[in-house]
Coordinates of C-alpha atoms and ligand atoms in Angstrom, one line a residue:
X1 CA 12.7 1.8 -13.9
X2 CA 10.4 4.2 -16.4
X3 CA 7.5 3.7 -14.4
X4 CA 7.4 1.0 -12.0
X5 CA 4.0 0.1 -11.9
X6 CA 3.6 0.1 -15.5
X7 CA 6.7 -1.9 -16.3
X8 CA 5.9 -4.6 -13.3
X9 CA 2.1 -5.1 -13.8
X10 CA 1.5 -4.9 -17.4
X11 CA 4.9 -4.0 -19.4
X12 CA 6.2 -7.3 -19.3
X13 CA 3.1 -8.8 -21.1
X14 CA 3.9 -6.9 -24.1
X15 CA 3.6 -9.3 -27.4
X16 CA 2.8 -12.3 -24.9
X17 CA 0.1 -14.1 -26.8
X18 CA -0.7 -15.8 -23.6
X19 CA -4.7 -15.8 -22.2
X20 CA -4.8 -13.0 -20.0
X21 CA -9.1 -13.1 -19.5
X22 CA -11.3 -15.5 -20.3
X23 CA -14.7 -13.9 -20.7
X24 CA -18.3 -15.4 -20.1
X25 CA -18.8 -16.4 -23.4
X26 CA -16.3 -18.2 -24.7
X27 CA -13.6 -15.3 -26.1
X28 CA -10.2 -15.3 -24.5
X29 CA -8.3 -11.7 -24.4
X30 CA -4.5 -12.3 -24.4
X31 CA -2.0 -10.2 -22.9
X32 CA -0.9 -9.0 -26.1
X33 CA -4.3 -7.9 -27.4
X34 CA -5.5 -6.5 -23.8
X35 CA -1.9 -4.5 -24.4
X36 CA -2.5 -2.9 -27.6
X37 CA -6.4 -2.1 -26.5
X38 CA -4.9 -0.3 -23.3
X39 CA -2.3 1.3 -25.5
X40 CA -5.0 3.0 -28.1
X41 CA -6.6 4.7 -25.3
X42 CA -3.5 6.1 -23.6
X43 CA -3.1 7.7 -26.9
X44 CA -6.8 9.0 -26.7
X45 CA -6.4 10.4 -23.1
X46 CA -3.3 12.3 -24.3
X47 CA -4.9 13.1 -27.4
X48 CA -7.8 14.4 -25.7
X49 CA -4.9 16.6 -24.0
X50 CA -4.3 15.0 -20.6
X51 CA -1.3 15.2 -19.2
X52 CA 0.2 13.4 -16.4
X53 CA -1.4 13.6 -13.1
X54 CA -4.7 14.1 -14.4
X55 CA -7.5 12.8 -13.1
X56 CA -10.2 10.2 -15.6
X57 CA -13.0 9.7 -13.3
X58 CA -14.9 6.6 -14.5
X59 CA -18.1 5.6 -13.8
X60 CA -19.0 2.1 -16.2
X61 CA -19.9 -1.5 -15.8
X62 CA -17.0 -3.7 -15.4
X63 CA -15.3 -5.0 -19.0
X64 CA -12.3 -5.7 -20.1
X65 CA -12.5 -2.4 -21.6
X66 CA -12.6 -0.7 -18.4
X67 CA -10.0 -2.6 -16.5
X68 CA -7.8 -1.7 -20.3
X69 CA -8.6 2.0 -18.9
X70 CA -6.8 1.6 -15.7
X71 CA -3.8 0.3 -18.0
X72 CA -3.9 2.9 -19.7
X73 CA -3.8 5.5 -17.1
X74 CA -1.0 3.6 -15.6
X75 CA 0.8 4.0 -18.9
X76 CA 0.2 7.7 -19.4
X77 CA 0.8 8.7 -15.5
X78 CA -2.6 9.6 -15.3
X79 CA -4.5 9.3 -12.4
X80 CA -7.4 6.6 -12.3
X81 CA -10.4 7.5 -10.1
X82 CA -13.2 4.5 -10.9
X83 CA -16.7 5.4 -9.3
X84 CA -18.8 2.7 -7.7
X85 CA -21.7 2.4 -10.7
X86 CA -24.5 3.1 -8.0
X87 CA -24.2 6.6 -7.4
X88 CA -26.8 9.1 -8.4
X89 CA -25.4 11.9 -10.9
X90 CA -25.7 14.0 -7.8
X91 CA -22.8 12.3 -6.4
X92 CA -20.9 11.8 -9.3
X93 CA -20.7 15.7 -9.4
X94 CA -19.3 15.7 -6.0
X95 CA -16.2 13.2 -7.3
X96 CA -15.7 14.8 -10.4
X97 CA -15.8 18.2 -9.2
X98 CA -13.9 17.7 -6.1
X99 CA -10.7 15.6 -8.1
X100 CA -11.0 18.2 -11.0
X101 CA -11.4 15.1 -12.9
X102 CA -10.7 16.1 -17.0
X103 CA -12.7 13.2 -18.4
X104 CA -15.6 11.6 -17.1
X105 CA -16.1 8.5 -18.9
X106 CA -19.6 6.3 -18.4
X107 CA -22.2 3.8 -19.5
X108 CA -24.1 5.4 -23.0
X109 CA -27.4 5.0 -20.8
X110 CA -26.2 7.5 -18.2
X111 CA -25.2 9.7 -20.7
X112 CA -27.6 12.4 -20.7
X113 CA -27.4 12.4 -16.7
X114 CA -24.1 12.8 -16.4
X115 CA -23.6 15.5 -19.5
X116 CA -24.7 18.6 -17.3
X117 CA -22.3 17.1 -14.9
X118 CA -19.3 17.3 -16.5
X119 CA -20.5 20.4 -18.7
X120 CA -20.9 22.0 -15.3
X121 CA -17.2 20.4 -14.3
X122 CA -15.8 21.3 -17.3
X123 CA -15.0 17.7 -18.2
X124 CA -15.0 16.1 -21.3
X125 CA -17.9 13.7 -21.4
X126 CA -16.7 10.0 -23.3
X127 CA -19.4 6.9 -23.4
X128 CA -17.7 3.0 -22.5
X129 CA -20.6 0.2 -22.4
X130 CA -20.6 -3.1 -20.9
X131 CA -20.0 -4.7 -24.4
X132 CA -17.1 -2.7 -25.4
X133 CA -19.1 0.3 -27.5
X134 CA -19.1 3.5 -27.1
X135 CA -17.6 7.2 -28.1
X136 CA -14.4 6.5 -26.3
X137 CA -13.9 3.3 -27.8
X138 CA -14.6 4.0 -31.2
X139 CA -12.2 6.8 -31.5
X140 CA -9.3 5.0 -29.4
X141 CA -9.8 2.1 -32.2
X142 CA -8.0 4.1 -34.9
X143 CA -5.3 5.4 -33.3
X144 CA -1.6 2.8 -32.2
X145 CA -1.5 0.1 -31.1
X146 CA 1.5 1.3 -28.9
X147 CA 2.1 4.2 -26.9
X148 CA 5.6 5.7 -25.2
X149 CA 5.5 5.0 -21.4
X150 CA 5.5 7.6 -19.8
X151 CA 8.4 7.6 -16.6
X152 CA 7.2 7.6 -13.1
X153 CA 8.2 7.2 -9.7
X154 CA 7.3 5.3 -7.1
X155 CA 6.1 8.0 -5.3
X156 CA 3.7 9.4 -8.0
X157 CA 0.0 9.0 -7.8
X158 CA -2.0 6.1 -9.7
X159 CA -5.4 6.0 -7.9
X160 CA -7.8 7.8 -6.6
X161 CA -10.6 5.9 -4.8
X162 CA -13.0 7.2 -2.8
X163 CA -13.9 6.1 0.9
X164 CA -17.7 5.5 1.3
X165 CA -18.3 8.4 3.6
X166 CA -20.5 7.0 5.9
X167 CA -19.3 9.3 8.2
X168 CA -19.4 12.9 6.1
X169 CA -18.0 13.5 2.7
X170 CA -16.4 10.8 0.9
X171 CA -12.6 11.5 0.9
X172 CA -10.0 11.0 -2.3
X173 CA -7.6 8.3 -0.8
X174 CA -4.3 9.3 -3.0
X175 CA -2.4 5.7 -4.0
X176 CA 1.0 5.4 -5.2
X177 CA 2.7 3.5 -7.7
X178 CA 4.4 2.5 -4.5
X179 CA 1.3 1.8 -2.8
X180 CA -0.2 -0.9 -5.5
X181 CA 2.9 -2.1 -6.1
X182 CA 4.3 -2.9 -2.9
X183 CA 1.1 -4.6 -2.0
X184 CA 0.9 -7.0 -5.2
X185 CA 4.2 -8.0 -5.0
X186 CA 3.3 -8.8 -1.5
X187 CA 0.4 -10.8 -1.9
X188 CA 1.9 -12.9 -5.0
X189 CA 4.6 -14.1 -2.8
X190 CA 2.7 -14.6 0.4
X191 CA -0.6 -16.2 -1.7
X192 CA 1.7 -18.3 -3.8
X193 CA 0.3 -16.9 -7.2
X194 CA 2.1 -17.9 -10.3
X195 CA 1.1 -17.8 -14.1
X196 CA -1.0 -20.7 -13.9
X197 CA -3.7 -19.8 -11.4
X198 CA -6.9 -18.6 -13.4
X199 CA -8.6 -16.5 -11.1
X200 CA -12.0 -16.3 -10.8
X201 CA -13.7 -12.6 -11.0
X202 CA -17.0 -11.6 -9.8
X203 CA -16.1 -8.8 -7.5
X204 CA -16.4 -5.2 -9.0
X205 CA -13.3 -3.2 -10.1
X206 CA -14.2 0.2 -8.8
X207 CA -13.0 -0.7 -5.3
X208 CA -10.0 -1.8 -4.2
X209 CA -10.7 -5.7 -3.9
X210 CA -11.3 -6.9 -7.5
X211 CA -9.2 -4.0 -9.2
X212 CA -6.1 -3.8 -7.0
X213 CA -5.9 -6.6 -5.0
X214 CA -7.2 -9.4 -7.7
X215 CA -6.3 -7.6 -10.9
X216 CA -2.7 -6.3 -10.1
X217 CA -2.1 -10.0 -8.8
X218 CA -3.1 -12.3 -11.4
X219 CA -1.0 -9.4 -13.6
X220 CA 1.9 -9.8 -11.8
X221 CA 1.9 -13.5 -11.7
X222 CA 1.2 -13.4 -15.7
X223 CA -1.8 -15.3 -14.3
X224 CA -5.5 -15.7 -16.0
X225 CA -8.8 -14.1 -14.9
X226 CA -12.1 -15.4 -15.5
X227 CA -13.6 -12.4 -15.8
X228 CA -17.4 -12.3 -14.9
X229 CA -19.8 -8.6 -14.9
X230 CA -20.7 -9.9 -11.6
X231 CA -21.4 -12.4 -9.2
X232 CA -24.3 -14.7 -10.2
X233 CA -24.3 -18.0 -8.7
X234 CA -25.0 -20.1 -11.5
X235 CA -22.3 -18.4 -13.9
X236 CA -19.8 -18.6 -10.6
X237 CA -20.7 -22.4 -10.2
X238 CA -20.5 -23.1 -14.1
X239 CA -17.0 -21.7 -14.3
X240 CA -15.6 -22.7 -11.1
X241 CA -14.2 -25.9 -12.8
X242 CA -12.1 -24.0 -15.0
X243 CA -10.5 -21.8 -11.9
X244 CA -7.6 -22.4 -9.4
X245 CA -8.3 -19.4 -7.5
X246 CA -11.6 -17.2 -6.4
X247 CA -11.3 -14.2 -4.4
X248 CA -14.6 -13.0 -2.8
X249 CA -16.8 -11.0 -0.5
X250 CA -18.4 -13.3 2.8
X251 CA -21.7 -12.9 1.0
X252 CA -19.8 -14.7 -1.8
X253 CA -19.2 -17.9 -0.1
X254 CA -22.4 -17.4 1.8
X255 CA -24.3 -17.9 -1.2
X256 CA -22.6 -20.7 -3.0
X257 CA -22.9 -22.6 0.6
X258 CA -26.4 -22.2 0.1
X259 CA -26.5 -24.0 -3.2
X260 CA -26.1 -27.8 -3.5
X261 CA -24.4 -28.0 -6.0
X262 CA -21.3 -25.9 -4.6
X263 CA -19.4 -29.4 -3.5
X264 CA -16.3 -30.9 -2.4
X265 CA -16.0 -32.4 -6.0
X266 CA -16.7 -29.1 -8.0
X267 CA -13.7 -27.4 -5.4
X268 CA -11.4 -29.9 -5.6
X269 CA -9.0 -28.7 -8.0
X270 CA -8.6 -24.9 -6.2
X271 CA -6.3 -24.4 -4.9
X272 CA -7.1 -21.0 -2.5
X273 CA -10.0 -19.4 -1.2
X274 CA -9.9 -15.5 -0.4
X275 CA -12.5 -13.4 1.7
X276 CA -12.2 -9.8 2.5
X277 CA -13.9 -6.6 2.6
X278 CA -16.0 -7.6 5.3
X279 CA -16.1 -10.1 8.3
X280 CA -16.1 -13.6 7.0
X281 CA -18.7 -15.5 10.2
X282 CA -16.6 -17.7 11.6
X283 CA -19.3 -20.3 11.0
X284 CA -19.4 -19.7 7.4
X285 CA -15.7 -20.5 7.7
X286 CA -16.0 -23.9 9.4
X287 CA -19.5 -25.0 7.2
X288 CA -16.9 -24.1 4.0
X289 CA -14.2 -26.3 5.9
X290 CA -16.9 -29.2 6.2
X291 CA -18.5 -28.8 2.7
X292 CA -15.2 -28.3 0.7
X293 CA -12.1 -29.2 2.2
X294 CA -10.9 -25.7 1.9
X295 CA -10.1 -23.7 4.8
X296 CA -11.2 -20.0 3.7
X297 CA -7.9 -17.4 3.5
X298 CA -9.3 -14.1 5.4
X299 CA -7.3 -11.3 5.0
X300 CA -8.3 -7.5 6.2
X301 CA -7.6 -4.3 4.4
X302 CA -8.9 -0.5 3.4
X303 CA -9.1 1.8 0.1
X304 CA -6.5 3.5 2.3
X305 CA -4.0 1.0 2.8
X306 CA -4.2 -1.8 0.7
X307 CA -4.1 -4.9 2.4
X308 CA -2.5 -5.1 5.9
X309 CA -3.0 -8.8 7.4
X310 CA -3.7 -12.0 6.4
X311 CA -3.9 -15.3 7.6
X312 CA -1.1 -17.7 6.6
X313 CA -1.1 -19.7 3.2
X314 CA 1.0 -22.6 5.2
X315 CA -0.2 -22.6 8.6
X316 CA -3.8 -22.2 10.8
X317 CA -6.0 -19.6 9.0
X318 CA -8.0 -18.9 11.8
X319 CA -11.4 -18.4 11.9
X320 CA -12.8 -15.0 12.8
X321 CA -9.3 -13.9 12.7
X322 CA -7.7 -11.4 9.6
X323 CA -4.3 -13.3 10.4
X324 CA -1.1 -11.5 11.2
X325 CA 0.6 -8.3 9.4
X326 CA 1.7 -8.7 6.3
X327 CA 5.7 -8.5 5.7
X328 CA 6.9 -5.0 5.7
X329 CA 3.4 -3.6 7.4
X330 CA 3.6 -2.4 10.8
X331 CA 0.1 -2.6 13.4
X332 CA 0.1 -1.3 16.3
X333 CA -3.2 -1.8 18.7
X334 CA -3.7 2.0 20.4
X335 CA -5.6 3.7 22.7
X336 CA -8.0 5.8 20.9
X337 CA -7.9 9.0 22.8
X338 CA -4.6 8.9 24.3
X339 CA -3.1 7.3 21.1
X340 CA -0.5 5.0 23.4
X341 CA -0.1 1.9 22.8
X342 CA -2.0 -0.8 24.4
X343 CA -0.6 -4.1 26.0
X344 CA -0.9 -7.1 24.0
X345 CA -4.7 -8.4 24.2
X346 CA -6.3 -5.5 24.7
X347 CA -9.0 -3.8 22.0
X348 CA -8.0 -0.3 20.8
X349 CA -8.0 1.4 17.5
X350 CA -5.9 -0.7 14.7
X351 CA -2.8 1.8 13.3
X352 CA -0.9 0.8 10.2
X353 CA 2.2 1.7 8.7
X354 CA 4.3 0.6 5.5
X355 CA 4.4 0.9 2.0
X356 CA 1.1 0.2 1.5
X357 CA -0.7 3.0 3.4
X358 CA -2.0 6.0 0.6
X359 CA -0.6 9.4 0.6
X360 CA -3.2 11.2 2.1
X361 CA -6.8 12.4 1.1
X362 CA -6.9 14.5 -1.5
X363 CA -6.9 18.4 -1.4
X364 CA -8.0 17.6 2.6
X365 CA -4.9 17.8 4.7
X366 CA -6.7 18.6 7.8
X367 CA -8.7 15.1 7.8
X368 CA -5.3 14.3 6.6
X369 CA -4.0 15.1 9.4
X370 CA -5.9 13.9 11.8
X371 CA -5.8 10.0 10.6
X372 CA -2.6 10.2 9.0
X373 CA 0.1 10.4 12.0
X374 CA 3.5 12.2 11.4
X375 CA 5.6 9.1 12.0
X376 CA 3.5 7.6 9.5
X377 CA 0.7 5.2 11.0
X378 CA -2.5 5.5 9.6
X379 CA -5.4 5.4 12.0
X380 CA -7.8 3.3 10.3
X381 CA -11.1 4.0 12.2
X382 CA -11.2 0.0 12.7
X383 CA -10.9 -1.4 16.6
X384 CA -9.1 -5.1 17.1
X385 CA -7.2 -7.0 19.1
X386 CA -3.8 -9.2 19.2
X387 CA -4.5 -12.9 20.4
X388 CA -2.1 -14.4 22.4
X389 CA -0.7 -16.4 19.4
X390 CA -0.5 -12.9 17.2
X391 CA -3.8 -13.3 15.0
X392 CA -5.2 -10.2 15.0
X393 CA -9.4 -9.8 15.4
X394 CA -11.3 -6.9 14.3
X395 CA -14.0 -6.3 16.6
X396 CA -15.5 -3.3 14.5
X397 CA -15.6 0.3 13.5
X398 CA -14.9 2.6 16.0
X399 CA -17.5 5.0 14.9
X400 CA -19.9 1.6 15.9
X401 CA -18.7 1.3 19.1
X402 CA -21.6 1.7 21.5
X403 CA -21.5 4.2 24.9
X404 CA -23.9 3.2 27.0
X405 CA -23.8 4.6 30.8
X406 CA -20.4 5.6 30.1
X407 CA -19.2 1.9 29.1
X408 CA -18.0 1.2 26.1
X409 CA -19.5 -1.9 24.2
X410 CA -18.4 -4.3 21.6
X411 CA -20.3 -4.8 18.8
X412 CA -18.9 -7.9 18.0
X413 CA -19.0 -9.3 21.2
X414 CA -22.6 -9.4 21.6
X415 CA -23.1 -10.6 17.8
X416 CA -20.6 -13.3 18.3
X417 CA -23.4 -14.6 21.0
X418 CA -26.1 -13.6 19.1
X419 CA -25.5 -15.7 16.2
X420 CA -24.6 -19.0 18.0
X421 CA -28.3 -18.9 19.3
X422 CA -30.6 -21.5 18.0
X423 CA -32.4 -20.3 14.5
X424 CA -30.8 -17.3 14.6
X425 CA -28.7 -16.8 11.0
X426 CA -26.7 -13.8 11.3
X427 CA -26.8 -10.8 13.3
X428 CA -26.1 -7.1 13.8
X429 CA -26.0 -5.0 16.8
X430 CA -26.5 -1.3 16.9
X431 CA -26.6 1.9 19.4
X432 CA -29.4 3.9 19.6
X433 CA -30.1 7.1 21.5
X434 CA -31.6 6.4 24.8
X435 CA -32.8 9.1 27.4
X436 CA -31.1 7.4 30.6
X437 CA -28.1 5.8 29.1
X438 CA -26.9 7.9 25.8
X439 CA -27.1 5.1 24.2
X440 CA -28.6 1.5 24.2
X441 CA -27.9 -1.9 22.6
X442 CA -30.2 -3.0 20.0
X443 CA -29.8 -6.3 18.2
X444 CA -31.2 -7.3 14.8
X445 CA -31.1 -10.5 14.2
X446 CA -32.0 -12.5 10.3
X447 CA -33.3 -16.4 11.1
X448 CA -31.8 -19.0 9.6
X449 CA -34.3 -20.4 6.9
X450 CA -37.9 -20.7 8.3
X451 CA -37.1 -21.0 11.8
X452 CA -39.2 -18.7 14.0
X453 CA -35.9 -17.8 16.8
X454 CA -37.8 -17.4 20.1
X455 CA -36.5 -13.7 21.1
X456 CA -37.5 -14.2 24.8
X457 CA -35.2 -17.5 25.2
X458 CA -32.2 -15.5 23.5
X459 CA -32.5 -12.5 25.7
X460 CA -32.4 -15.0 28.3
X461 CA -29.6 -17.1 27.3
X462 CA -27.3 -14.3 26.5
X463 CA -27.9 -12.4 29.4
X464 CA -25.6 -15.4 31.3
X465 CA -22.7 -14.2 29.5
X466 CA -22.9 -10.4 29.5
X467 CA -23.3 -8.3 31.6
X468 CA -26.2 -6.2 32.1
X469 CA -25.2 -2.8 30.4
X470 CA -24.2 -5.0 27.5
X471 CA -27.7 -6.7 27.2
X472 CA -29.7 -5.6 24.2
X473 CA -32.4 -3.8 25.3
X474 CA -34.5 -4.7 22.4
X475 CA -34.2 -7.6 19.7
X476 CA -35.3 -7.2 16.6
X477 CA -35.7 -9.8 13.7
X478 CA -35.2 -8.6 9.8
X479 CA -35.3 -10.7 6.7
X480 CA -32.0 -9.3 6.0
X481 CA -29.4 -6.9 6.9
X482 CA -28.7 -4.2 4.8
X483 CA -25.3 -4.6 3.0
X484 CA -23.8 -3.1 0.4
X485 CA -22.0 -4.1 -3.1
X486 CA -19.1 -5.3 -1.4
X487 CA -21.1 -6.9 1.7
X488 CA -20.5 -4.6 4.6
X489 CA -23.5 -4.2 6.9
X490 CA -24.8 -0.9 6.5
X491 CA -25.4 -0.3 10.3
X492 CA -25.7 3.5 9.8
X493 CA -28.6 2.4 7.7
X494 CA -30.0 0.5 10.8
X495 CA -29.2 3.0 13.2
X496 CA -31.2 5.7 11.0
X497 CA -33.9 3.1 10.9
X498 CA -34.5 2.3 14.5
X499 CA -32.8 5.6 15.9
X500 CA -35.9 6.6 17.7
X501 CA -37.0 3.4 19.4
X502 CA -36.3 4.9 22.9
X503 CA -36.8 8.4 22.3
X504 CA -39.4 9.8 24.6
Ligands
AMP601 P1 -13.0 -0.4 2.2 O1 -12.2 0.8 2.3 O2 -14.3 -0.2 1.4 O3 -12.2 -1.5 1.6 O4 -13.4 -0.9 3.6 C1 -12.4 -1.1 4.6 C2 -13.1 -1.7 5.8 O5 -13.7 -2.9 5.6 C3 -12.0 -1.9 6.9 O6 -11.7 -0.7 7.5 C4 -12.8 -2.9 7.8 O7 -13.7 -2.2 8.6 C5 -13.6 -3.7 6.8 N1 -12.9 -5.0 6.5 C6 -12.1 -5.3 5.5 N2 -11.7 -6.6 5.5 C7 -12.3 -7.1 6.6 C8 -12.2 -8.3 7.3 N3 -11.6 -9.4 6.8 N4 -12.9 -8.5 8.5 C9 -13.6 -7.4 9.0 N5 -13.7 -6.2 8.4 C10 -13.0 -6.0 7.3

């Protein structure tokens, strides 16, 4: 094949004049025309003189136009690098200088931010708003409505998406043609997605959720999208009738449980339910099971790997579990400074392999090296555990694990307790410095609506089950956890903020 990805994905759309997105307003895009709009700016990239395996860094709201840029990438073997649209022009200069990104393309209003970026990057600076406008647009709109494929292999790059560096500089994660395609091809056969499930959208397409996983689905299943700028509950709601499918964040389903108006009868045409990105509570998964009918699908993956387990479309999805590996991905459960691996049921670090797993980080083959083994399996900073029936259970990131005295403590384990108290909501536990123990448990805890949860009593109560190195030390009630866009708990954010709680 010319270029797989390409060819797979979008290539066998061409002159289809069936509804590829259905937009908030009304307007349908088809195939064809979402084709022809990719096309033109393929011929503006290479116009503008990239070449293959190139870099377009893009920082803009999500539109059809700028999922039409990834296509177009795809198209002219360039290499897509979408930026997450809440970082400071002071970051953006660390992406586009560190890919040697040729184009940075973003929203008109950031436009005189980010000129002395890519000025300073030599880049060439192109405009793409919300609604379609913009310097890149307009020029691509005069050029054909078809442009030469260019050939790839497998093996060549299609992606670069950042990690979130929470833990030092954010690292290029290289994907392959391979890589997304593998994965989609994957996921359509073990989700079941054909060419009539409509899709709902609301998650962003700069991270590897709504761009890979939803959007190189639904393409490869000739499906629809219902293409939203972003999750608001009463757009979600309005357009849920028209959907089969919604894929979403836990905050996602969180929030529509909290409406009235999200109901058995509004869901009862879907057919599936996704969650990812974060962990889905396994009480949000049994309150969806009692409001809707629908048992939630969790699946886990990483901007590194695509996706890597899921929980069966026929068969228990079990709650608080990320299901089993997916076919053709290998886990392995190992011991994190020894790297053996551990007997079934124990917790260790969670090590993929398959054709899903990135190339490498870009120009940084010594972090390379040290996550990416020789034989293959990537070491993906997560920790988890096998059950006895093979579901496997994330029990958080390793760089969360807490060392108190020497032990080693759970997150999870102590949040699991934490929110089954009474009033308590959700919960998040942290280690913070201590001078006896290294470190300590804290636990911060949100409260379910008004209720007022009576600290003293939790203490209390959890204390039966864990033991005493494992207690918190301190609880601590917020009106929310910190989370970012795609609903992960920020708990270097907490960690910063109560760091010195014990500090003499
Ligand atoms: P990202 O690279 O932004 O996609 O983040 C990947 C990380 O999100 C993983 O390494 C996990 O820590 C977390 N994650 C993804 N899916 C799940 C899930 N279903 N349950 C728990 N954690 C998850």
């Amino acid at each position: 094949m010319a270029n797989p990805l390409y060819d797979t994905l979008f290539g066998q759309h061409h002159g289809r004049a069936t509804d590829f997105l259905q937009l908030q307003d009304g307007q349908t895009i088809t195939h064809a025309t979402f084709l022809a709009m990719a096309a033109q700016y393929a011929n503006l990239l290479t116009q503008l003189g990239l070449e293959p395996g190139d870099r377009v860094a893009v920082q803009i709201q999500k539109s059809p136009q700028a999922l039409a840029v990834y296509a177009a990438c795809v198209q002219a073997g360039i290499v897509f690098l979408p930026l997450n649209t809440a970082y400071t022009a002071d970051e953006v200069t660390y992406f586009v200088e560190n890919s040697g990104a040729r184009i940075l393309l973003c929203d008109q209003r950031m436009a005189d931010a980010l000129k002395p970026v890519a000025d300073a990057c030599n880049a060439v600076l192109k405009t793409l708003n919300e609604d379609g406008s913009g310097t890149f647009h307009a020029k691509a709109e005069a050029l054909p409505e078809t442009f030469e494929t260019v050939p790839r292999t497998e093996d060549d790059l299609a992606a670069f998406l950042y990690t979130s560096g929470t833990t030092g500089r954010s690292k290029g994660a290289m994907l392959t043609q391979g890589n997304l395609l593998s994965n989609a091809q994957t996921l359509v056969s073990e989700w079941k997605f054909t060419s009539q499930d409509v899709l709902l959208h609301a998650l962003p397409i700069f991270h590897t959720h709504g761009l890979f996983v939803a959007s190189n689905i639904t393409l490869l299943a000739g499906g629809q999208m219902i293409f939203l700028p972003k999750f608001d509950l009463d757009v979600v709601i309005e357009q849920m009738p028209r959907a089969t499918t919604m894929m979403g964040v836990p905050t996602f389903y969180t929030r529509l449980l909290g409406d009235a108006r999200f109901t058995r009868e509004l869901t009862q045409h879907m057919r599936l339910f996704v969650s990812g990105s974060a962990p889905l509570l396994a009480e949000t998964h049994v309150e969806f099971e009692q409001r809707t009918g629908h048992k939630i699908l969790e699946r886990y993956g990483m901007t590194e790997t695509n996706m890597n387990t899921s929980n069966p479309y026929s068969g228990e999805r079990r709650a608080g579990t990320v299901g089993f590996p997916l076919p053709g991905v290998e886990i392995k459960i190992t011991d994190s400074k020894t790297g053996e691996t551990l007997p079934n049921g124990e917790i260790g670090e969670i090590e993929v392999r398959g054709p899903n797993v990135f190339k490498g980080y870009w120009q940084m083959p010594e972090k390379t090296a040290e996550e990416l083994r020789a034989d293959g399996f990537f070491i993906t900073g997560d920790l988890g555990q096998f059950d006895e029936d093979g579901y496997l259970h994330i029990v958080g990131r390793n760089k969360d694990l807490i060392i108190s005295g020497g032990f080693n403590i759970y997150p999870k384990e102590i949040e699991l307790l934490l929110d089954q108290e009474d009033g308590v909501l959700e919960s998040a536990v942290i280690g913070v410095p201590h001078p006896d123990f290294g470190e300590t448990v804290v636990g911060i805890i949100v409260a379910k609506g008004d209720s007022k949860p009576d600290l003293a009593a939790i203490k209390s109560n959890i204390g039966t089950s864990l033991a005493r190195f494992k207690q918190p030390k301190e609880l601590i009630i917020l009106p929310e956890l910190p989370r970012n866009t795609m609903g992960k708990v920020q708990k270097k954010a907490l960690r910063d903020q109560f760091g010195d709680l014990f500090s003499s």
